[in-house]
mmCIF file of C-alpha atoms in Angstrom:
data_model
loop_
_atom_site.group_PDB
_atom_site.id
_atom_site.type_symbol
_atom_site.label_atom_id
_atom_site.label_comp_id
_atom_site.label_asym_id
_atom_site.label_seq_id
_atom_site.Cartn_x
_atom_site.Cartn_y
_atom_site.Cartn_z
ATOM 1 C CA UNK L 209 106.532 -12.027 -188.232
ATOM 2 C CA UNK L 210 107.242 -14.178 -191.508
ATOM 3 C CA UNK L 211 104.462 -17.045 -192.344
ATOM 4 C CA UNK L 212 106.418 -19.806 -191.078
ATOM 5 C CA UNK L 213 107.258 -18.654 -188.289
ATOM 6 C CA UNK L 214 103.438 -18.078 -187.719
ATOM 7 C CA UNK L 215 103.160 -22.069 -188.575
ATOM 8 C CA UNK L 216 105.914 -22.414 -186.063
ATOM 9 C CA UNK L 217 103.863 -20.857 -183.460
ATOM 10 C CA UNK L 218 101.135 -22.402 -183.794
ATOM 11 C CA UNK L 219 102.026 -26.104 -182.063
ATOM 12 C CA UNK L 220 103.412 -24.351 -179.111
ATOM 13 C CA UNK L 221 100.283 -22.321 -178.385
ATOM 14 C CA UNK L 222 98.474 -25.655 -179.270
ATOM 15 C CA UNK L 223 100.778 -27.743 -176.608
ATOM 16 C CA UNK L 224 100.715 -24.553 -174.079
ATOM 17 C CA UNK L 225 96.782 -25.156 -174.064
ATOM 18 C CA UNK L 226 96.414 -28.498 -173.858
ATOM 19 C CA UNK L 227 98.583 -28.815 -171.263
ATOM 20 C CA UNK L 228 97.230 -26.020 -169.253
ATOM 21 C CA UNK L 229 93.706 -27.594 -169.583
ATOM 22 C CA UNK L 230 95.689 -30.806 -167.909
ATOM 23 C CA UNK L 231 96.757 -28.785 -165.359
ATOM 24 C CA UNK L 232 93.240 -27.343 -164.613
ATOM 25 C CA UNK L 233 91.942 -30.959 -164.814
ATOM 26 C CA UNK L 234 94.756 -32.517 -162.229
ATOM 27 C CA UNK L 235 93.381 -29.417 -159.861
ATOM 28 C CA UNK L 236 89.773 -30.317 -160.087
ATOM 29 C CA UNK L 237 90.527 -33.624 -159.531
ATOM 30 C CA UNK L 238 92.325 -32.939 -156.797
ATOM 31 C CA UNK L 239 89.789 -30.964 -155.263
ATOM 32 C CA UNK L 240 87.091 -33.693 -155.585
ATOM 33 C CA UNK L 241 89.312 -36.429 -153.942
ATOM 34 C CA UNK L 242 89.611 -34.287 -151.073
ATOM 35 C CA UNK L 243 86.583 -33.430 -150.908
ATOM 36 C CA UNK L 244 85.535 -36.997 -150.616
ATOM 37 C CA UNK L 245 88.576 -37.838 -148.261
ATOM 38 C CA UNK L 246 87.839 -35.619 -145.692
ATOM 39 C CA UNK L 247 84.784 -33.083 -144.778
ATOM 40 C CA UNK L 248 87.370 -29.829 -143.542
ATOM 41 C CA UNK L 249 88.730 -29.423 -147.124
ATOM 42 C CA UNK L 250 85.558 -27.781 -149.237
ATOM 43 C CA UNK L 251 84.822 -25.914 -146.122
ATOM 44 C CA UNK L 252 85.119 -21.785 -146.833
ATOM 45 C CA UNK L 253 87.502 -21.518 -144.516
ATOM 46 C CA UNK L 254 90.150 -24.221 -146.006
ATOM 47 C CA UNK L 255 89.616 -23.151 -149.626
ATOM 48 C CA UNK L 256 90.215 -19.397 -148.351
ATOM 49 C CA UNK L 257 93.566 -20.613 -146.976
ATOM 50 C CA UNK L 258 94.373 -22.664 -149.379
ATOM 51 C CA UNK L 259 94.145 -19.562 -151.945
ATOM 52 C CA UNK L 260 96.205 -17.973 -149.365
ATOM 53 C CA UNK L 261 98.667 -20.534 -149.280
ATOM 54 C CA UNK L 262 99.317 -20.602 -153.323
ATOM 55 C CA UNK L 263 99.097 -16.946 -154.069
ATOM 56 C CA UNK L 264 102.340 -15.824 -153.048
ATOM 57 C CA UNK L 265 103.847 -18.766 -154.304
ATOM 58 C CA UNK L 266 101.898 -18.479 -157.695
ATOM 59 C CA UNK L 267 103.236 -14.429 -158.283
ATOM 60 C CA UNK L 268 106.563 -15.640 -157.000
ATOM 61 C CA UNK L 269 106.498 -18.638 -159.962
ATOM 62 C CA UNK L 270 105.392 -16.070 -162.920
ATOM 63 C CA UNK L 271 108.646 -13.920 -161.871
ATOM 64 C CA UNK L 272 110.647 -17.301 -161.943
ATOM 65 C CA UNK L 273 109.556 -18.059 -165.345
ATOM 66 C CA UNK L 274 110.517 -15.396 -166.740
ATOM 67 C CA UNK L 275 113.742 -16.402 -165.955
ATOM 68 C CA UNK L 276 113.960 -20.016 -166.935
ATOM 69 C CA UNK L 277 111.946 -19.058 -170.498
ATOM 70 C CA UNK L 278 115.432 -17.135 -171.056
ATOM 71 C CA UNK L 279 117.616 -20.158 -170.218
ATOM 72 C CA UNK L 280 118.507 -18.612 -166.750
ATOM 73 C CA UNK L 281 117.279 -19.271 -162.444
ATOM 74 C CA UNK L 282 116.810 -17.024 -160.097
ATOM 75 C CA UNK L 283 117.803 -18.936 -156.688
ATOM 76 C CA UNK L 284 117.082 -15.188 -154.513
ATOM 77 C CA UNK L 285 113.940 -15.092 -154.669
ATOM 78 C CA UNK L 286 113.222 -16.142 -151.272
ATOM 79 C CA UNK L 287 115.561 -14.124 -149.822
ATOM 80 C CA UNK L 288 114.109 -11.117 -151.202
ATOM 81 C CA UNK L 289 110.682 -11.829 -150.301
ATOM 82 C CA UNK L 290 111.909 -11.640 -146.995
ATOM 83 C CA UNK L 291 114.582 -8.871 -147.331
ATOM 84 C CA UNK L 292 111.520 -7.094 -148.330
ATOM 85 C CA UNK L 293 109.728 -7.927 -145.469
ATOM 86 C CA UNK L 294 112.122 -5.934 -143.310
ATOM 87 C CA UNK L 295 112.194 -2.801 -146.081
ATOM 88 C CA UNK L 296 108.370 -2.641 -145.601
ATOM 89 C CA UNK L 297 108.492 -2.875 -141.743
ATOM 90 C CA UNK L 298 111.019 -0.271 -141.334
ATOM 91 C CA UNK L 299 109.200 2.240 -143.437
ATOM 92 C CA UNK L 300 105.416 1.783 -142.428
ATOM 93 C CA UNK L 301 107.037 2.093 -138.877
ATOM 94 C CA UNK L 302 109.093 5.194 -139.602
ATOM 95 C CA UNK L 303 105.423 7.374 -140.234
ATOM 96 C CA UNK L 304 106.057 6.527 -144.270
ATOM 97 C CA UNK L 305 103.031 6.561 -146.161
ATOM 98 C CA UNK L 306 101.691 2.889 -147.031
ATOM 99 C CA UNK L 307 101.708 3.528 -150.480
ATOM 100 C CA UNK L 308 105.205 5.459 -150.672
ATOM 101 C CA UNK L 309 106.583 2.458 -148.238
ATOM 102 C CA UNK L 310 105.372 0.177 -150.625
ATOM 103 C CA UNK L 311 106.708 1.752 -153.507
ATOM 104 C CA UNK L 312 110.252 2.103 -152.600
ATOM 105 C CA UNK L 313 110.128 -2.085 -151.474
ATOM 106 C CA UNK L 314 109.160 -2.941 -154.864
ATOM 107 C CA UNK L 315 112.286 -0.448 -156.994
ATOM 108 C CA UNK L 316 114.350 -2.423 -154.329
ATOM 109 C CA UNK L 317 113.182 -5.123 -155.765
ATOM 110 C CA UNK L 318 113.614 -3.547 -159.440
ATOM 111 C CA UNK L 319 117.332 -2.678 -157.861
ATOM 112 C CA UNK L 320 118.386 -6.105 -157.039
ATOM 113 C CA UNK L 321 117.167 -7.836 -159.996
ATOM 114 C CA UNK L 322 119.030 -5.251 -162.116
ATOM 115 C CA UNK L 323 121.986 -6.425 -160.091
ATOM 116 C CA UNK L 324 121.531 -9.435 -161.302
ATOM 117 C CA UNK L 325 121.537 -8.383 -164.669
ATOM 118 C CA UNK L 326 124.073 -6.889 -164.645
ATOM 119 C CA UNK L 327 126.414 -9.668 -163.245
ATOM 120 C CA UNK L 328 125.377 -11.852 -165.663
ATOM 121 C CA UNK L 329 125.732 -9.361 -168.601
ATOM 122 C CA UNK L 330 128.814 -7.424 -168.167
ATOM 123 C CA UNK L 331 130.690 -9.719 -165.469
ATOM 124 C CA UNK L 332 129.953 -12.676 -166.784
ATOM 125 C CA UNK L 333 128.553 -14.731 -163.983
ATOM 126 C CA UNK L 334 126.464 -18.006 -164.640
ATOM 127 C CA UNK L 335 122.868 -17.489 -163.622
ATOM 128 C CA UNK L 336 123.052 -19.624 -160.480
ATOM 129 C CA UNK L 337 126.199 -17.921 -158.962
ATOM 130 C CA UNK L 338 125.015 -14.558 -158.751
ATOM 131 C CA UNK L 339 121.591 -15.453 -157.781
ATOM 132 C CA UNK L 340 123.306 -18.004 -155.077
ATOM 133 C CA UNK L 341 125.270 -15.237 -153.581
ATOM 134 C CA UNK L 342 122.337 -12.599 -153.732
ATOM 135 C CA UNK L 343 120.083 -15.350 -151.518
ATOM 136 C CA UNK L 344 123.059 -15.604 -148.702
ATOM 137 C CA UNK L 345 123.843 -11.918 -148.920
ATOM 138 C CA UNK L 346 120.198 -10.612 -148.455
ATOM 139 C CA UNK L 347 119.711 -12.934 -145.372
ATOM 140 C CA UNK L 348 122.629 -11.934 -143.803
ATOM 141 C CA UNK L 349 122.456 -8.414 -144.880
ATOM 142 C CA UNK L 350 118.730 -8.140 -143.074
ATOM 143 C CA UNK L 351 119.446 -9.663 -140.130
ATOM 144 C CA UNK L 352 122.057 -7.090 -139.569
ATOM 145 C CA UNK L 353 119.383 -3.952 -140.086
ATOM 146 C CA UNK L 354 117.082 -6.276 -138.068
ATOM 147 C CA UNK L 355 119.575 -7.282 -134.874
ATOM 148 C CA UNK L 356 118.540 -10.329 -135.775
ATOM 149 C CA UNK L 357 114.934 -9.537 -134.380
ATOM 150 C CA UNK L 358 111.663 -9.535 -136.328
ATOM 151 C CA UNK L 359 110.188 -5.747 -136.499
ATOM 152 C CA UNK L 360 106.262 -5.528 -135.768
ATOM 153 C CA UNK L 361 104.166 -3.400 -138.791
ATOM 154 C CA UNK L 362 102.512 -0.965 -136.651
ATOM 155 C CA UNK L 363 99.543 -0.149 -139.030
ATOM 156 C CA UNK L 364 96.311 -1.933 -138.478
ATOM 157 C CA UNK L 365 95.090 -1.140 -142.291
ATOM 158 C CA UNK L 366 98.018 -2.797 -144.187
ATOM 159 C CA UNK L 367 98.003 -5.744 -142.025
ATOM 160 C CA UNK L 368 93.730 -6.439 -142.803
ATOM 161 C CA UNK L 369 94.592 -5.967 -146.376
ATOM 162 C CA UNK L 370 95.990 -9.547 -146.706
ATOM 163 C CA UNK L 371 93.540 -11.160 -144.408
ATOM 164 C CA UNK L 372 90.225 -9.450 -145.888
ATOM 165 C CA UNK L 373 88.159 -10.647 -149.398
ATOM 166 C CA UNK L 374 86.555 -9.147 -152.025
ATOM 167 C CA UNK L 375 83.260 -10.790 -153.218
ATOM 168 C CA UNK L 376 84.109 -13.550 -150.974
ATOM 169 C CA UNK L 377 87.644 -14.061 -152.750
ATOM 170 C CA UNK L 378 91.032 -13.540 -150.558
ATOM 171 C CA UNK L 379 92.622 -10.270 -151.452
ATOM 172 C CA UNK L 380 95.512 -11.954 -152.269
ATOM 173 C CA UNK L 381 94.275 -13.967 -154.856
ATOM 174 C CA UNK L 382 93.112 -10.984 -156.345
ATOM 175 C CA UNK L 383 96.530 -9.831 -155.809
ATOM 176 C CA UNK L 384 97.467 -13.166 -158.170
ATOM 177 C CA UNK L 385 94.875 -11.714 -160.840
ATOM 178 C CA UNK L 386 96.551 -8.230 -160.551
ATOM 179 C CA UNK L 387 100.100 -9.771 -161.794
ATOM 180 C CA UNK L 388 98.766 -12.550 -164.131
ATOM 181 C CA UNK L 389 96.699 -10.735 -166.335
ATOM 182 C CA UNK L 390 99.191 -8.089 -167.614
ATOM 183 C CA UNK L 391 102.410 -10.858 -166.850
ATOM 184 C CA UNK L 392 100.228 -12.476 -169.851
ATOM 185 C CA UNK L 393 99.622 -9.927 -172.011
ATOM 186 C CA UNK L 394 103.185 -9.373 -172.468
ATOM 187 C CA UNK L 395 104.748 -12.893 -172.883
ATOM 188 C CA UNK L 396 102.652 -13.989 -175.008
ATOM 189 C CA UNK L 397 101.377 -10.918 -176.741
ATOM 190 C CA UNK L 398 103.769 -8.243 -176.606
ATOM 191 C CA UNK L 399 107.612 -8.568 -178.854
ATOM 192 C CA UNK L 400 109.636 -8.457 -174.885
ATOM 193 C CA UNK L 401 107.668 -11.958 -174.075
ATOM 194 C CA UNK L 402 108.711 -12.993 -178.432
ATOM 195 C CA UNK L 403 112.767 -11.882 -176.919
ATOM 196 C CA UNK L 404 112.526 -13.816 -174.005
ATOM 197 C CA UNK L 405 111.720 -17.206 -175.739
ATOM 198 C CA UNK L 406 113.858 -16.099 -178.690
ATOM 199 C CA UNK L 407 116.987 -15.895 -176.057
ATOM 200 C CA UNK L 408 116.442 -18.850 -174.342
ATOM 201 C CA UNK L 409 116.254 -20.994 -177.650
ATOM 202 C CA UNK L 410 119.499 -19.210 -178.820
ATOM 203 C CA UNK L 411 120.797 -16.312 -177.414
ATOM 204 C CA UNK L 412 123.479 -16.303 -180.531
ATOM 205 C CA UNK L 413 120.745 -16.438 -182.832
ATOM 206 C CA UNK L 414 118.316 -14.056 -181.333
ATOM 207 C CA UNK L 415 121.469 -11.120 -181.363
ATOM 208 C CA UNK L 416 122.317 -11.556 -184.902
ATOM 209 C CA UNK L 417 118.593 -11.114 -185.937
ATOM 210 C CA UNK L 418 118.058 -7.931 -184.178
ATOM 211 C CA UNK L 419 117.291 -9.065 -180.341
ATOM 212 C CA UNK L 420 119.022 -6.497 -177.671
ATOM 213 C CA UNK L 421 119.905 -10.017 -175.521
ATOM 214 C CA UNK L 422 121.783 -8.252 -172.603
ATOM 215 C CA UNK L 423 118.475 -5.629 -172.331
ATOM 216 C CA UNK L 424 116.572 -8.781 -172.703
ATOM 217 C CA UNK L 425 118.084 -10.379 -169.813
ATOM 218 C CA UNK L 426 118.116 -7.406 -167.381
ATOM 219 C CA UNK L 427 114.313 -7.152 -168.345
ATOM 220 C CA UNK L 428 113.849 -10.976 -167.000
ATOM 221 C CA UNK L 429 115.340 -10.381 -163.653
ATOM 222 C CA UNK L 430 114.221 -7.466 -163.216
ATOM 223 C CA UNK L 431 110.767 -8.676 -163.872
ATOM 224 C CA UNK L 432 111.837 -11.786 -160.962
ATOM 225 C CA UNK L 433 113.024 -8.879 -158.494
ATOM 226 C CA UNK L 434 109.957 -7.009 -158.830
ATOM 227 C CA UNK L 435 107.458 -9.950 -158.353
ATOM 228 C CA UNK L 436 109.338 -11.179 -155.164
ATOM 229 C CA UNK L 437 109.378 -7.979 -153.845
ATOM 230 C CA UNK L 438 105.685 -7.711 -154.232
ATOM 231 C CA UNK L 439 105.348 -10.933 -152.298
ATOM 232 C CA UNK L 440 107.320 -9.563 -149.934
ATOM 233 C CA UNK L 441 105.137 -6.816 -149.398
ATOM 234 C CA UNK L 442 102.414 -9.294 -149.506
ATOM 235 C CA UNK L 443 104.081 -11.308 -146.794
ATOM 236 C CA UNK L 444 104.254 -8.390 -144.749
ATOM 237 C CA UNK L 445 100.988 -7.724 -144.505
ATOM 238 C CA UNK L 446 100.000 -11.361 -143.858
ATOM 239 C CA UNK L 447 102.292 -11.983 -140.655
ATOM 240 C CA UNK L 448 102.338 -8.299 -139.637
ATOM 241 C CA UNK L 449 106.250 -8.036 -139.382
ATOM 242 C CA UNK L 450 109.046 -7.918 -141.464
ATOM 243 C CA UNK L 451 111.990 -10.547 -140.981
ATOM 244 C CA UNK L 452 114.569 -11.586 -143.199
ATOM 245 C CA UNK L 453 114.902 -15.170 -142.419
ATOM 246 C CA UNK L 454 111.365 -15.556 -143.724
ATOM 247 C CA UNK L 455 110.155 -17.308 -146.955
ATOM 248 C CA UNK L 456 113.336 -19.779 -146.745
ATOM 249 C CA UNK L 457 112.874 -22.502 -149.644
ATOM 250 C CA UNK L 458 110.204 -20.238 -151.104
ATOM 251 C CA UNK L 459 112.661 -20.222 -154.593
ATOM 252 C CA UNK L 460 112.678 -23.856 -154.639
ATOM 253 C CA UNK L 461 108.677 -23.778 -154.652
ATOM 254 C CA UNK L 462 108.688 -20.580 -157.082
ATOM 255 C CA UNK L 463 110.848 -23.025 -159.497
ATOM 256 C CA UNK L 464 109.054 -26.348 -158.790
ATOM 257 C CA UNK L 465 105.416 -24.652 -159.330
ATOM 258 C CA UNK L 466 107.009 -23.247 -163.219
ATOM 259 C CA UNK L 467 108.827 -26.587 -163.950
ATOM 260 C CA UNK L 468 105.299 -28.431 -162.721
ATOM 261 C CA UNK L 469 103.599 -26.022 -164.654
ATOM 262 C CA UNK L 470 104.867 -26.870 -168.306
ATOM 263 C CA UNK L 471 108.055 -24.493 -168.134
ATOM 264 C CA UNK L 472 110.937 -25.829 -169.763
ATOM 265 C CA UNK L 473 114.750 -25.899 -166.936
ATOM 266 C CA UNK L 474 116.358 -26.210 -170.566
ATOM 267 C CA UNK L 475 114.763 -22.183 -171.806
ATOM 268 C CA UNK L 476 112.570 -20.958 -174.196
ATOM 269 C CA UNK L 477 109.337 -23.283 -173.097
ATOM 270 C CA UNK L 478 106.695 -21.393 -170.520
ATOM 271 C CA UNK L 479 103.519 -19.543 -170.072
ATOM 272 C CA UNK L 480 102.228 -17.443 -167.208
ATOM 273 C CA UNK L 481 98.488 -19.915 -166.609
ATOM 274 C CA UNK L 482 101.083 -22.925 -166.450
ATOM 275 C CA UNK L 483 102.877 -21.719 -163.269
ATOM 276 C CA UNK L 484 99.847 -20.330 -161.824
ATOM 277 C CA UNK L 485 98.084 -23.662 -161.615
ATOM 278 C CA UNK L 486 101.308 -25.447 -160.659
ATOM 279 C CA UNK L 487 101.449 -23.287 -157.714
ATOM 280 C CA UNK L 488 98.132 -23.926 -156.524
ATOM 281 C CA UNK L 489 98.385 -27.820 -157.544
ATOM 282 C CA UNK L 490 101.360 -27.521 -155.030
ATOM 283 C CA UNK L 491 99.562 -25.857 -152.800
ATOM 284 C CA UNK L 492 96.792 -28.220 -152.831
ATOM 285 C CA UNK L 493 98.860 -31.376 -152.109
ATOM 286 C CA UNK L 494 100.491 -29.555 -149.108
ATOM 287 C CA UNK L 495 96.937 -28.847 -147.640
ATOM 288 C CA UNK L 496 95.672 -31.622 -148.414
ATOM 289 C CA UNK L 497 98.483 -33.805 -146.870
ATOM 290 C CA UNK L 498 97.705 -31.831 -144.024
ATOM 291 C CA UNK L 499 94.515 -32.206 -143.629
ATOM 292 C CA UNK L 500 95.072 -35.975 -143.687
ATOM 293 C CA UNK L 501 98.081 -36.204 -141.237
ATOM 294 C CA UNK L 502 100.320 -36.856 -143.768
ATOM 295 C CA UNK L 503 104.117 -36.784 -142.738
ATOM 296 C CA UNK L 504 105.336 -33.224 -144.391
ATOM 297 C CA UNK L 505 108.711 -34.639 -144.736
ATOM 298 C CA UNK L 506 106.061 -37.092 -147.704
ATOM 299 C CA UNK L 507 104.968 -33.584 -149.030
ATOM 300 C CA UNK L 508 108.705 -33.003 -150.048
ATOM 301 C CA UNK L 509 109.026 -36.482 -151.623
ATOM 302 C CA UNK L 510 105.718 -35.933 -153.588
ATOM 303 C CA UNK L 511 107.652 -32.578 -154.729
ATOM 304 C CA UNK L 512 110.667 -33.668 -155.857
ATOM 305 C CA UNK L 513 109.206 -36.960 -157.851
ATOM 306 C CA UNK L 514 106.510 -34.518 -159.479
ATOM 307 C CA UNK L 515 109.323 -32.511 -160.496
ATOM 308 C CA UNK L 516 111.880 -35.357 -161.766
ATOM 309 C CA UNK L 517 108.950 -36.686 -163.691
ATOM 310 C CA UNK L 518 108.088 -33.620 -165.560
ATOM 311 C CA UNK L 519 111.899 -32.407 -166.314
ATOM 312 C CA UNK L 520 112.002 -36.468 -167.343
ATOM 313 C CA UNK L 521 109.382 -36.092 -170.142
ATOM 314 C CA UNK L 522 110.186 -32.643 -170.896
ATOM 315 C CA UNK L 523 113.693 -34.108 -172.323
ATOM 316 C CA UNK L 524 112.205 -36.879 -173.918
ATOM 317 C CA UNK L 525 109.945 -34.084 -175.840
ATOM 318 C CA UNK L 526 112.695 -31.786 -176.629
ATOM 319 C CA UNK L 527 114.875 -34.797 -178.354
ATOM 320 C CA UNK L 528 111.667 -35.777 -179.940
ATOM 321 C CA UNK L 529 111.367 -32.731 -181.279
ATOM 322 C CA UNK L 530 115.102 -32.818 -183.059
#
């Protein structure tokens, strides 16, 4: 990498920091007006579902972003999480080993969001449209394997995983450690995370300098596939069945946690601690509403203004930035 664009770097990791340690700060703050507001929320039990709560949501979000860095969506996700649900199911029940069961949910995963790829590569399909079919496809497509019925996981071990801790942490917050920590490492370390903001800026650009765009763009959605499948999985073992018509809206939370967390709708903006905490600022609201017999249909509205504010200012940065 030349000098300048070293010096170019620079700001963005500076403005990826400070806002993450806004983000962090919004959460604690949140926390403590709770606290105050009402005795239930700090109690061990609330704060251990409330990690609950965000962690799929938060592994769901880092997939997602990988996406939107590159100037793309992924509106499926939700309907994979639950298509893989019913994958899972089937194969625990069928005297599949756990970890083989688990293994073949998550290439179908890897399958689907290669599928995506490739519609968007070689036939030429916006983003959203291929995506948009995927999500109504999938639903339908499981509740035909399913008769429309949800399929109980009959193995006592895989359903404790999701409901047990480790050192007094959920294991599925762990699980959000698990894909956060390498989902780091290589966006904002490795030369695939350099590709995925260099496409999203300008995909034109990015090919004539070197950048393999369409391999590039199979690796983001592939990368989306494989984190909703593992939520999926997750899912699974949380409910203890598999069922396709579950997670329904979970894309539009997967998108709103990124967007809340600093990642740009307009490409080439993100980072992986950014979605993370927007997930469990999300998360956080929606717990806290409820613990204060707030109307959920408020909960949306709360949502979709944090959302049109960010996008709002987002803009107003970009042209700023011109």
């Amino acid at each position: 990498m030349s000098t300048e664009a070293i010096a170019a770097e620079k700001p963005k990791r500076n403005y990826n920091a400070l806002f993450g340690l806004t983000l962090l700060a919004l959460l604690v703050l949140l926390w403590v007006i709770l606290s105050l507001s009402t005795s239930s929320f700090a109690s061990a039990n609330n704060i251990s579902n409330l990690l609950r709560q965000g962690s799929m949501i938060a592994i769901l979000a880092v997939g997602q972003t990988f996406v939107i860095i590159t100037g793309g969506i992924d509106l499926s996700v939700g309907a994979v999480v639950g298509f893989a649900t019913v994958i899972a199911a089937m194969l625990i029940n069928a005297g599949i080993p756990v970890f083989l069961a688990i293994l073949i949910t998550l290439l179908v995963g890897v399958a689907i969001g290669l599928f995506h790829g490739f519609g968007i590569v070689k036939m030429g399909l916006p983003p959203f449209i291929i995506t948009l079919a995927t999500l109504t496809s999938l639903r339908g497509i499981g509740l035909l394997m399913t008769n429309g019925n949800s399929i109980s996981i009959n193995n006592d071990a895989f359903q404790e995983f999701s409901r047990n801790s480790f050192l007094g942490v959920p294991n599925l917050f762990w699980m959000v450690i698990l894909v956060g920590i390498p989902a780091y490492i290589f966006l904002h370390h490795s030369r695939w995370g350099r590709y995925l903001f260099s496409v999203g800026s300008n995909a034109e650009a990015s090919r004539l300098s070197g950048v393999n765009v369409q391999r590039t763009i199979y690796m983001a959605y592939t990368l989306s596939g494989l984190c909703a499948a593992f939520v999926g999985v997750l899912l699974a073992s949380r409910i203890g069945i598999g069922n396709p018509t579950q997670a329904e809206g979970w894309e539009l939370q997967a998108i709103a946690s990124s967007v809340i967390g600093g990642t740009s709708l307009f490409g080439a903006v993100g980072s992986v601690h950014g979605p993370l905490l927007g997930a469990f600022i999300l998360a956080t609201i929606n717990n806290g509403a409820n613990l204060l017999n707030v109307n959920a249909f408020w909960q949306r509205i709360i949502t979709g203004v944090l959302i049109i504010v960010i996008v709002y200012f987002d803009g107003l940065r970009r042209r700023g930035g011109k």
